mmCIF file with all atom_site columns, C-alpha atoms in Angstrom:
data_model
loop_
_atom_site.group_PDB
_atom_site.id
_atom_site.type_symbol
_atom_site.label_atom_id
_atom_site.label_alt_id
_atom_site.label_comp_id
_atom_site.label_asym_id
_atom_site.label_entity_id
_atom_site.label_seq_id
_atom_site.pdbx_PDB_ins_code
_atom_site.Cartn_x
_atom_site.Cartn_y
_atom_site.Cartn_z
_atom_site.occupancy
_atom_site.B_iso_or_equiv
_atom_site.pdbx_formal_charge
_atom_site.auth_seq_id
_atom_site.auth_comp_id
_atom_site.auth_asym_id
_atom_site.auth_atom_id
_atom_site.pdbx_PDB_model_num
ATOM 1   C CA . ARG A 1 1   ? 25.085  34.957 -27.516 1.00 57.00 ? 792 ARG A CA 1
ATOM 2   C CA . HIS A 1 2   ? 26.304  35.724 -31.014 1.00 65.00 ? 793 HIS A CA 1
ATOM 3   C CA . MET A 1 3   ? 27.110  32.043 -31.394 1.00 68.00 ? 794 MET A CA 1
ATOM 4   C CA . THR A 1 4   ? 23.586  30.941 -30.404 1.00 70.00 ? 795 THR A CA 1
ATOM 5   C CA . GLU A 1 5   ? 22.204  32.921 -33.340 1.00 73.00 ? 796 GLU A CA 1
ATOM 6   C CA . HIS A 1 6   ? 24.731  31.987 -36.013 1.00 72.00 ? 797 HIS A CA 1
ATOM 7   C CA . HIS A 1 7   ? 26.016  28.575 -34.885 1.00 81.00 ? 798 HIS A CA 1
ATOM 8   C CA . PRO A 1 8   ? 23.364  26.985 -32.642 1.00 83.00 ? 799 PRO A CA 1
ATOM 9   C CA . ASP A 1 9   ? 24.846  23.470 -32.954 1.00 87.00 ? 800 ASP A CA 1
ATOM 10  C CA . VAL A 1 10  ? 28.234  24.718 -31.730 1.00 89.00 ? 801 VAL A CA 1
ATOM 11  C CA . ALA A 1 11  ? 26.536  26.650 -28.914 1.00 86.00 ? 802 ALA A CA 1
ATOM 12  C CA . LYS A 1 12  ? 24.681  23.476 -27.949 1.00 90.00 ? 803 LYS A CA 1
ATOM 13  C CA . GLU A 1 13  ? 27.916  21.473 -27.764 1.00 93.00 ? 804 GLU A CA 1
ATOM 14  C CA . LEU A 1 14  ? 29.572  24.192 -25.672 1.00 92.00 ? 805 LEU A CA 1
ATOM 15  C CA . VAL A 1 15  ? 26.665  24.256 -23.223 1.00 92.00 ? 806 VAL A CA 1
ATOM 16  C CA . LEU A 1 16  ? 26.756  20.466 -22.893 1.00 95.00 ? 807 LEU A CA 1
ATOM 17  C CA . ALA A 1 17  ? 30.518  20.607 -22.234 1.00 95.00 ? 808 ALA A CA 1
ATOM 18  C CA . LEU A 1 18  ? 30.242  23.199 -19.450 1.00 95.00 ? 809 LEU A CA 1
ATOM 19  C CA . ASP A 1 19  ? 31.078  22.341 -15.869 1.00 96.00 ? 810 ASP A CA 1
ATOM 20  C CA . ILE A 1 20  ? 28.452  24.363 -14.020 1.00 96.00 ? 811 ILE A CA 1
ATOM 21  C CA . ARG A 1 21  ? 29.870  25.049 -10.570 1.00 94.00 ? 812 ARG A CA 1
ATOM 22  C CA . SER A 1 22  ? 27.695  27.850 -9.226  1.00 94.00 ? 813 SER A CA 1
ATOM 23  C CA . SER A 1 23  ? 24.092  28.957 -9.121  1.00 92.00 ? 814 SER A CA 1
ATOM 24  C CA . ARG A 1 24  ? 25.125  32.171 -10.861 1.00 95.00 ? 815 ARG A CA 1
ATOM 25  C CA . MET A 1 25  ? 26.704  30.262 -13.721 1.00 96.00 ? 816 MET A CA 1
ATOM 26  C CA . ALA A 1 26  ? 23.603  28.057 -13.972 1.00 96.00 ? 817 ALA A CA 1
ATOM 27  C CA . ASP A 1 27  ? 21.465  31.186 -14.272 1.00 95.00 ? 818 ASP A CA 1
ATOM 28  C CA . ASP A 1 28  ? 23.749  32.543 -16.996 1.00 94.00 ? 819 ASP A CA 1
ATOM 29  C CA . VAL A 1 29  ? 23.325  29.301 -18.951 1.00 93.00 ? 820 VAL A CA 1
ATOM 30  C CA . ALA A 1 30  ? 19.561  29.145 -18.367 1.00 94.00 ? 821 ALA A CA 1
ATOM 31  C CA . VAL A 1 31  ? 19.101  32.664 -19.721 1.00 93.00 ? 822 VAL A CA 1
ATOM 32  C CA . LEU A 1 32  ? 20.320  31.418 -23.113 1.00 90.00 ? 823 LEU A CA 1
ATOM 33  C CA . PHE A 1 33  ? 17.259  29.162 -23.293 1.00 91.00 ? 824 PHE A CA 1
ATOM 34  C CA . MET A 1 34  ? 14.660  31.261 -21.550 1.00 90.00 ? 825 MET A CA 1
ATOM 35  C CA . PHE A 1 35  ? 15.321  34.857 -22.629 1.00 86.00 ? 826 PHE A CA 1
ATOM 36  C CA . GLN A 1 36  ? 14.026  35.363 -26.150 1.00 76.00 ? 827 GLN A CA 1
ATOM 37  C CA . GLY A 1 37  ? 14.809  31.740 -27.002 1.00 74.00 ? 828 GLY A CA 1
ATOM 38  C CA . GLU A 1 38  ? 18.401  32.482 -27.971 1.00 81.00 ? 829 GLU A CA 1
ATOM 39  C CA . LEU A 1 39  ? 19.180  28.783 -27.767 1.00 88.00 ? 830 LEU A CA 1
ATOM 40  C CA . SER A 1 40  ? 16.144  26.603 -28.393 1.00 90.00 ? 831 SER A CA 1
ATOM 41  C CA . LEU A 1 41  ? 15.443  23.602 -26.210 1.00 93.00 ? 832 LEU A CA 1
ATOM 42  C CA . ASP A 1 42  ? 14.154  21.978 -29.392 1.00 92.00 ? 833 ASP A CA 1
ATOM 43  C CA . LEU A 1 43  ? 17.800  21.406 -30.377 1.00 93.00 ? 834 LEU A CA 1
ATOM 44  C CA . PHE A 1 44  ? 18.227  19.112 -27.360 1.00 95.00 ? 835 PHE A CA 1
ATOM 45  C CA . ASP A 1 45  ? 16.888  15.590 -27.091 1.00 96.00 ? 836 ASP A CA 1
ATOM 46  C CA . GLU A 1 46  ? 15.652  14.160 -23.785 1.00 97.00 ? 837 GLU A CA 1
ATOM 47  C CA . ASP A 1 47  ? 19.027  12.687 -22.853 1.00 97.00 ? 838 ASP A CA 1
ATOM 48  C CA . GLU A 1 48  ? 20.791  15.988 -23.516 1.00 97.00 ? 839 GLU A CA 1
ATOM 49  C CA . MET A 1 49  ? 18.252  17.855 -21.390 1.00 96.00 ? 840 MET A CA 1
ATOM 50  C CA . GLY A 1 50  ? 18.921  15.249 -18.721 1.00 97.00 ? 841 GLY A CA 1
ATOM 51  C CA . LEU A 1 51  ? 22.649  15.985 -18.981 1.00 96.00 ? 842 LEU A CA 1
ATOM 52  C CA . LEU A 1 52  ? 21.900  19.656 -18.350 1.00 96.00 ? 843 LEU A CA 1
ATOM 53  C CA . LEU A 1 53  ? 19.911  18.675 -15.258 1.00 96.00 ? 844 LEU A CA 1
ATOM 54  C CA . ASP A 1 54  ? 22.779  16.519 -14.025 1.00 96.00 ? 845 ASP A CA 1
ATOM 55  C CA . LYS A 1 55  ? 25.008  19.602 -14.117 1.00 96.00 ? 846 LYS A CA 1
ATOM 56  C CA . LEU A 1 56  ? 22.665  21.332 -11.644 1.00 96.00 ? 847 LEU A CA 1
ATOM 57  C CA . VAL A 1 57  ? 22.058  18.531 -9.156  1.00 95.00 ? 848 VAL A CA 1
ATOM 58  C CA . ASP A 1 58  ? 24.909  19.414 -6.763  1.00 92.00 ? 849 ASP A CA 1
ATOM 59  C CA . LEU A 1 59  ? 24.329  23.169 -6.695  1.00 93.00 ? 850 LEU A CA 1
ATOM 60  C CA . PRO A 1 60  ? 23.301  24.587 -3.321  1.00 89.00 ? 851 PRO A CA 1
ATOM 61  C CA . ARG A 1 61  ? 20.264  26.269 -4.864  1.00 89.00 ? 852 ARG A CA 1
ATOM 62  C CA . VAL A 1 62  ? 18.306  26.118 -8.070  1.00 93.00 ? 853 VAL A CA 1
ATOM 63  C CA . GLU A 1 63  ? 16.091  29.086 -7.362  1.00 91.00 ? 854 GLU A CA 1
ATOM 64  C CA . GLU A 1 64  ? 17.538  31.784 -9.593  1.00 92.00 ? 855 GLU A CA 1
ATOM 65  C CA . HIS A 1 65  ? 14.993  33.314 -11.945 1.00 93.00 ? 856 HIS A CA 1
ATOM 66  C CA . TRP A 1 66  ? 16.201  31.867 -15.257 1.00 94.00 ? 857 TRP A CA 1
ATOM 67  C CA . VAL A 1 67  ? 17.010  28.482 -13.720 1.00 94.00 ? 858 VAL A CA 1
ATOM 68  C CA . GLN A 1 68  ? 13.461  28.241 -12.392 1.00 94.00 ? 859 GLN A CA 1
ATOM 69  C CA . LEU A 1 69  ? 12.053  29.078 -15.811 1.00 94.00 ? 860 LEU A CA 1
ATOM 70  C CA . LEU A 1 70  ? 14.268  26.382 -17.343 1.00 96.00 ? 861 LEU A CA 1
ATOM 71  C CA . LEU A 1 71  ? 13.110  23.841 -14.746 1.00 96.00 ? 862 LEU A CA 1
ATOM 72  C CA . THR A 1 72  ? 9.509   24.778 -15.535 1.00 95.00 ? 863 THR A CA 1
ATOM 73  C CA . ALA A 1 73  ? 10.203  24.112 -19.232 1.00 96.00 ? 864 ALA A CA 1
ATOM 74  C CA . PHE A 1 74  ? 11.789  20.761 -18.316 1.00 97.00 ? 865 PHE A CA 1
ATOM 75  C CA . SER A 1 75  ? 8.711   19.862 -16.238 1.00 96.00 ? 866 SER A CA 1
ATOM 76  C CA . THR A 1 76  ? 6.675   19.533 -19.446 1.00 96.00 ? 867 THR A CA 1
ATOM 77  C CA . ARG A 1 77  ? 9.435   18.169 -21.683 1.00 97.00 ? 868 ARG A CA 1
ATOM 78  C CA . ILE A 1 78  ? 11.118  15.610 -19.390 1.00 98.00 ? 869 ILE A CA 1
ATOM 79  C CA . PRO A 1 79  ? 8.810   15.356 -16.362 1.00 98.00 ? 870 PRO A CA 1
ATOM 80  C CA . HIS A 1 80  ? 10.009  11.984 -15.025 1.00 98.00 ? 871 HIS A CA 1
ATOM 81  C CA . ARG A 1 81  ? 13.644  13.025 -15.325 1.00 97.00 ? 872 ARG A CA 1
ATOM 82  C CA . LEU A 1 82  ? 12.970  16.297 -13.540 1.00 97.00 ? 873 LEU A CA 1
ATOM 83  C CA . LEU A 1 83  ? 11.116  14.515 -10.747 1.00 97.00 ? 874 LEU A CA 1
ATOM 84  C CA . ARG A 1 84  ? 14.095  12.167 -10.273 1.00 97.00 ? 875 ARG A CA 1
ATOM 85  C CA . PHE A 1 85  ? 16.380  15.234 -10.273 1.00 96.00 ? 876 PHE A CA 1
ATOM 86  C CA . PHE A 1 86  ? 14.448  16.721 -7.357  1.00 94.00 ? 877 PHE A CA 1
ATOM 87  C CA . ILE A 1 87  ? 14.363  13.355 -5.559  1.00 93.00 ? 878 ILE A CA 1
ATOM 88  C CA . ARG A 1 88  ? 18.167  13.146 -5.870  1.00 92.00 ? 879 ARG A CA 1
ATOM 89  C CA . ARG A 1 89  ? 18.411  16.634 -4.389  1.00 92.00 ? 880 ARG A CA 1
ATOM 90  C CA . LEU A 1 90  ? 16.061  15.658 -1.554  1.00 90.00 ? 881 LEU A CA 1
ATOM 91  C CA . GLU A 1 91  ? 18.218  12.613 -0.827  1.00 87.00 ? 882 GLU A CA 1
ATOM 92  C CA . MET A 1 92  ? 21.195  14.958 -0.482  1.00 86.00 ? 883 MET A CA 1
ATOM 93  C CA . VAL A 1 93  ? 19.529  17.012 2.264   1.00 80.00 ? 884 VAL A CA 1
ATOM 94  C CA . GLY A 1 94  ? 20.768  14.763 5.079   1.00 69.00 ? 885 GLY A CA 1
ATOM 95  C CA . SER A 1 95  ? 24.359  14.800 3.891   1.00 68.00 ? 886 SER A CA 1
ATOM 96  C CA . ARG A 1 96  ? 24.287  18.600 3.596   1.00 62.00 ? 887 ARG A CA 1
ATOM 97  C CA . GLU A 1 97  ? 22.591  19.204 6.930   1.00 61.00 ? 888 GLU A CA 1
ATOM 98  C CA . GLY A 1 98  ? 25.063  21.877 8.031   1.00 64.00 ? 889 GLY A CA 1
ATOM 99  C CA . ASP A 1 99  ? 24.791  23.649 4.678   1.00 64.00 ? 890 ASP A CA 1
ATOM 100 C CA . HIS A 1 100 ? 22.153  26.295 5.310   1.00 69.00 ? 891 HIS A CA 1
ATOM 101 C CA . HIS A 1 101 ? 22.496  27.485 1.723   1.00 74.00 ? 892 HIS A CA 1
ATOM 102 C CA . PHE A 1 102 ? 21.257  24.199 0.271   1.00 79.00 ? 893 PHE A CA 1
ATOM 103 C CA . ARG A 1 103 ? 17.623  24.156 -0.794  1.00 84.00 ? 894 ARG A CA 1
ATOM 104 C CA . ALA A 1 104 ? 16.543  21.009 -2.664  1.00 84.00 ? 895 ALA A CA 1
ATOM 105 C CA . VAL A 1 105 ? 13.543  22.580 -4.391  1.00 87.00 ? 896 VAL A CA 1
ATOM 106 C CA . PRO A 1 106 ? 12.548  26.232 -4.750  1.00 81.00 ? 897 PRO A CA 1
ATOM 107 C CA . HIS A 1 107 ? 9.513   26.748 -2.526  1.00 78.00 ? 898 HIS A CA 1
ATOM 108 C CA . GLY A 1 108 ? 7.654   29.357 -0.551  1.00 73.00 ? 899 GLY A CA 1
ATOM 109 C CA . PRO A 1 109 ? 8.921   32.891 -1.143  1.00 67.00 ? 900 PRO A CA 1
ATOM 110 C CA . TRP A 1 110 ? 11.744  31.556 -3.347  1.00 71.00 ? 901 TRP A CA 1
ATOM 111 C CA . LEU A 1 111 ? 9.322   30.026 -5.853  1.00 75.00 ? 902 LEU A CA 1
ATOM 112 C CA . GLN A 1 112 ? 9.127   32.310 -8.885  1.00 75.00 ? 903 GLN A CA 1
ATOM 113 C CA . SER A 1 113 ? 7.955   29.882 -11.556 1.00 85.00 ? 904 SER A CA 1
ATOM 114 C CA . ARG A 1 114 ? 5.591   27.046 -10.713 1.00 87.00 ? 905 ARG A CA 1
ATOM 115 C CA . LEU A 1 115 ? 6.563   23.716 -12.215 1.00 92.00 ? 906 LEU A CA 1
ATOM 116 C CA . ALA A 1 116 ? 4.123   22.502 -14.851 1.00 93.00 ? 907 ALA A CA 1
ATOM 117 C CA . PHE A 1 117 ? 3.827   18.807 -14.005 1.00 95.00 ? 908 PHE A CA 1
ATOM 118 C CA . ARG A 1 118 ? 0.053   19.296 -13.881 1.00 93.00 ? 909 ARG A CA 1
ATOM 119 C CA . GLU A 1 119 ? 0.046   20.149 -17.584 1.00 94.00 ? 910 GLU A CA 1
ATOM 120 C CA . THR A 1 120 ? 1.480   16.779 -18.558 1.00 95.00 ? 911 THR A CA 1
ATOM 121 C CA . ARG A 1 121 ? -0.375  13.548 -19.109 1.00 96.00 ? 912 ARG A CA 1
ATOM 122 C CA . TYR A 1 122 ? 1.893   12.021 -16.453 1.00 96.00 ? 913 TYR A CA 1
ATOM 123 C CA . PHE A 1 123 ? 0.642   14.147 -13.559 1.00 94.00 ? 914 PHE A CA 1
ATOM 124 C CA . ARG A 1 124 ? -0.920  11.289 -11.549 1.00 91.00 ? 915 ARG A CA 1
ATOM 125 C CA . GLU A 1 125 ? 2.023   9.005  -12.332 1.00 94.00 ? 916 GLU A CA 1
ATOM 126 C CA . LEU A 1 126 ? 4.470   11.612 -11.102 1.00 96.00 ? 917 LEU A CA 1
ATOM 127 C CA . ILE A 1 127 ? 2.612   12.068 -7.829  1.00 93.00 ? 918 ILE A CA 1
ATOM 128 C CA . GLN A 1 128 ? 2.541   8.310  -7.317  1.00 90.00 ? 919 GLN A CA 1
ATOM 129 C CA . GLU A 1 129 ? 6.253   8.035  -8.113  1.00 94.00 ? 920 GLU A CA 1
ATOM 130 C CA . PHE A 1 130 ? 7.024   10.775 -5.603  1.00 93.00 ? 921 PHE A CA 1
ATOM 131 C CA . LEU A 1 131 ? 4.806   9.246  -2.894  1.00 88.00 ? 922 LEU A CA 1
ATOM 132 C CA . ASN A 1 132 ? 6.368   5.811  -3.434  1.00 88.00 ? 923 ASN A CA 1
ATOM 133 C CA . TRP A 1 133 ? 9.814   7.349  -3.050  1.00 90.00 ? 924 TRP A CA 1
ATOM 134 C CA . TRP A 1 134 ? 8.744   9.226  0.078   1.00 86.00 ? 925 TRP A CA 1
ATOM 135 C CA . ARG A 1 135 ? 7.331   6.030  1.619   1.00 83.00 ? 926 ARG A CA 1
ATOM 136 C CA . SER A 1 136 ? 10.637  4.236  1.199   1.00 84.00 ? 927 SER A CA 1
ATOM 137 C CA . ALA A 1 137 ? 12.974  7.167  1.886   1.00 82.00 ? 928 ALA A CA 1
ATOM 138 C CA . SER A 1 138 ? 15.158  7.030  4.925   1.00 73.00 ? 929 SER A CA 1
ATOM 139 C CA . ALA A 1 139 ? 17.504  9.510  6.505   1.00 65.00 ? 930 ALA A CA 1
ATOM 140 C CA . ASP A 1 140 ? 19.450  10.107 9.674   1.00 65.00 ? 931 ASP A CA 1
ATOM 141 C CA . ASP A 1 141 ? 17.294  13.150 10.296  1.00 63.00 ? 932 ASP A CA 1
ATOM 142 C CA . VAL A 1 142 ? 13.744  12.023 9.511   1.00 72.00 ? 933 VAL A CA 1
ATOM 143 C CA . TRP A 1 143 ? 12.229  15.399 10.444  1.00 71.00 ? 934 TRP A CA 1
ATOM 144 C CA . LEU A 1 144 ? 14.512  17.215 7.985   1.00 77.00 ? 935 LEU A CA 1
ATOM 145 C CA . LEU A 1 145 ? 13.675  14.750 5.213   1.00 79.00 ? 936 LEU A CA 1
ATOM 146 C CA . HIS A 1 146 ? 9.919   15.042 5.777   1.00 83.00 ? 937 HIS A CA 1
ATOM 147 C CA . TYR A 1 147 ? 10.044  18.833 6.020   1.00 85.00 ? 938 TYR A CA 1
ATOM 148 C CA . ASN A 1 148 ? 11.875  19.097 2.700   1.00 86.00 ? 939 ASN A CA 1
ATOM 149 C CA . ALA A 1 149 ? 9.689   16.450 1.052   1.00 89.00 ? 940 ALA A CA 1
ATOM 150 C CA . ARG A 1 150 ? 6.546   18.366 2.081   1.00 90.00 ? 941 ARG A CA 1
ATOM 151 C CA . MET A 1 151 ? 7.959   21.588 0.655   1.00 90.00 ? 942 MET A CA 1
ATOM 152 C CA . ALA A 1 152 ? 8.943   19.785 -2.553  1.00 91.00 ? 943 ALA A CA 1
ATOM 153 C CA . PHE A 1 153 ? 5.513   18.177 -2.904  1.00 92.00 ? 944 PHE A CA 1
ATOM 154 C CA . GLU A 1 154 ? 3.815   21.556 -2.637  1.00 91.00 ? 945 GLU A CA 1
ATOM 155 C CA . ALA A 1 155 ? 6.223   23.183 -5.099  1.00 90.00 ? 946 ALA A CA 1
ATOM 156 C CA . MET A 1 156 ? 5.824   20.393 -7.640  1.00 92.00 ? 947 MET A CA 1
ATOM 157 C CA . PHE A 1 157 ? 2.136   19.544 -7.445  1.00 92.00 ? 948 PHE A CA 1
ATOM 158 C CA . ALA A 1 158 ? 0.087   22.403 -5.911  1.00 87.00 ? 949 ALA A CA 1
ATOM 159 C CA . PRO A 1 159 ? -2.503  23.881 -5.961  1.00 87.00 ? 950 PRO A CA 1
ATOM 160 C CA . TYR A 1 160 ? -4.690  21.636 -3.863  1.00 86.00 ? 951 TYR A CA 1
ATOM 161 C CA . ASP A 1 161 ? -7.814  21.749 -5.970  1.00 90.00 ? 952 ASP A CA 1
ATOM 162 C CA . ASP A 1 162 ? -10.552 19.192 -6.756  1.00 90.00 ? 953 ASP A CA 1
ATOM 163 C CA . GLU A 1 163 ? -8.195  17.154 -8.922  1.00 88.00 ? 954 GLU A CA 1
ATOM 164 C CA . MET A 1 164 ? -5.642  16.924 -6.111  1.00 87.00 ? 955 MET A CA 1
ATOM 165 C CA . VAL A 1 165 ? -8.342  16.002 -3.581  1.00 88.00 ? 956 VAL A CA 1
ATOM 166 C CA . SER A 1 166 ? -9.421  13.207 -5.929  1.00 89.00 ? 957 SER A CA 1
ATOM 167 C CA . ILE A 1 167 ? -5.834  11.934 -6.094  1.00 86.00 ? 958 ILE A CA 1
ATOM 168 C CA . PHE A 1 168 ? -5.538  12.048 -2.303  1.00 85.00 ? 959 PHE A CA 1
ATOM 169 C CA . GLU A 1 169 ? -8.823  10.127 -1.926  1.00 87.00 ? 960 GLU A CA 1
ATOM 170 C CA . GLU A 1 170 ? -7.489  7.375  -4.193  1.00 85.00 ? 961 GLU A CA 1
ATOM 171 C CA . TRP A 1 171 ? -4.216  7.338  -2.290  1.00 81.00 ? 962 TRP A CA 1
ATOM 172 C CA . LEU A 1 172 ? -6.004  7.029  1.055   1.00 83.00 ? 963 LEU A CA 1
ATOM 173 C CA . GLU A 1 173 ? -7.494  3.734  -0.108  1.00 84.00 ? 964 GLU A CA 1
ATOM 174 C CA . THR A 1 174 ? -4.016  2.184  -0.364  1.00 80.00 ? 965 THR A CA 1
ATOM 175 C CA . SER A 1 175 ? -2.123  4.156  2.248   1.00 78.00 ? 966 SER A CA 1
ATOM 176 C CA . ARG A 1 176 ? -0.698  2.742  5.426   1.00 75.00 ? 967 ARG A CA 1
ATOM 177 C CA . LYS A 1 177 ? -0.827  4.161  8.917   1.00 73.00 ? 968 LYS A CA 1
ATOM 178 C CA . GLU A 1 178 ? 2.785   5.396  8.541   1.00 70.00 ? 969 GLU A CA 1
ATOM 179 C CA . ASP A 1 179 ? 1.858   7.427  5.451   1.00 65.00 ? 970 ASP A CA 1
#
């Protein structure tokens, strides 16, 4: 932490070089950004933030407190990248079926920090991107995929208010029976 204050560029390079292998380690890294802004996200460009996300994609869970706060920050800074991150994690669900520790998206009682996609100008685009992915997604265990996709949708886009109802009404006009 001393380095983040006195040599933020060096701290940035060290963080980007890390091989994050556990949820605990991810939380320790996220705290640098989210607790008193010891390491500012403003030092990182979109691609570098994307590299940080890539380091988290294979972790069994991304629901630790500081990680969730970091993901919430990413949801306004790199919303399309974060959506693709969660889609990649959802696509992994089938291959990790026996792994009861894997949770693609924090949801339900594990959700501590709501993602802020709604606060971006891309909110409708992001929903459409997610729905298009969901339409074309396939898995050996369709029930498991749909269960996780429903949980992810709620975690990313809720609450279901007038704006969401309006989006659903528009979607109904182009939806298919399978949707």
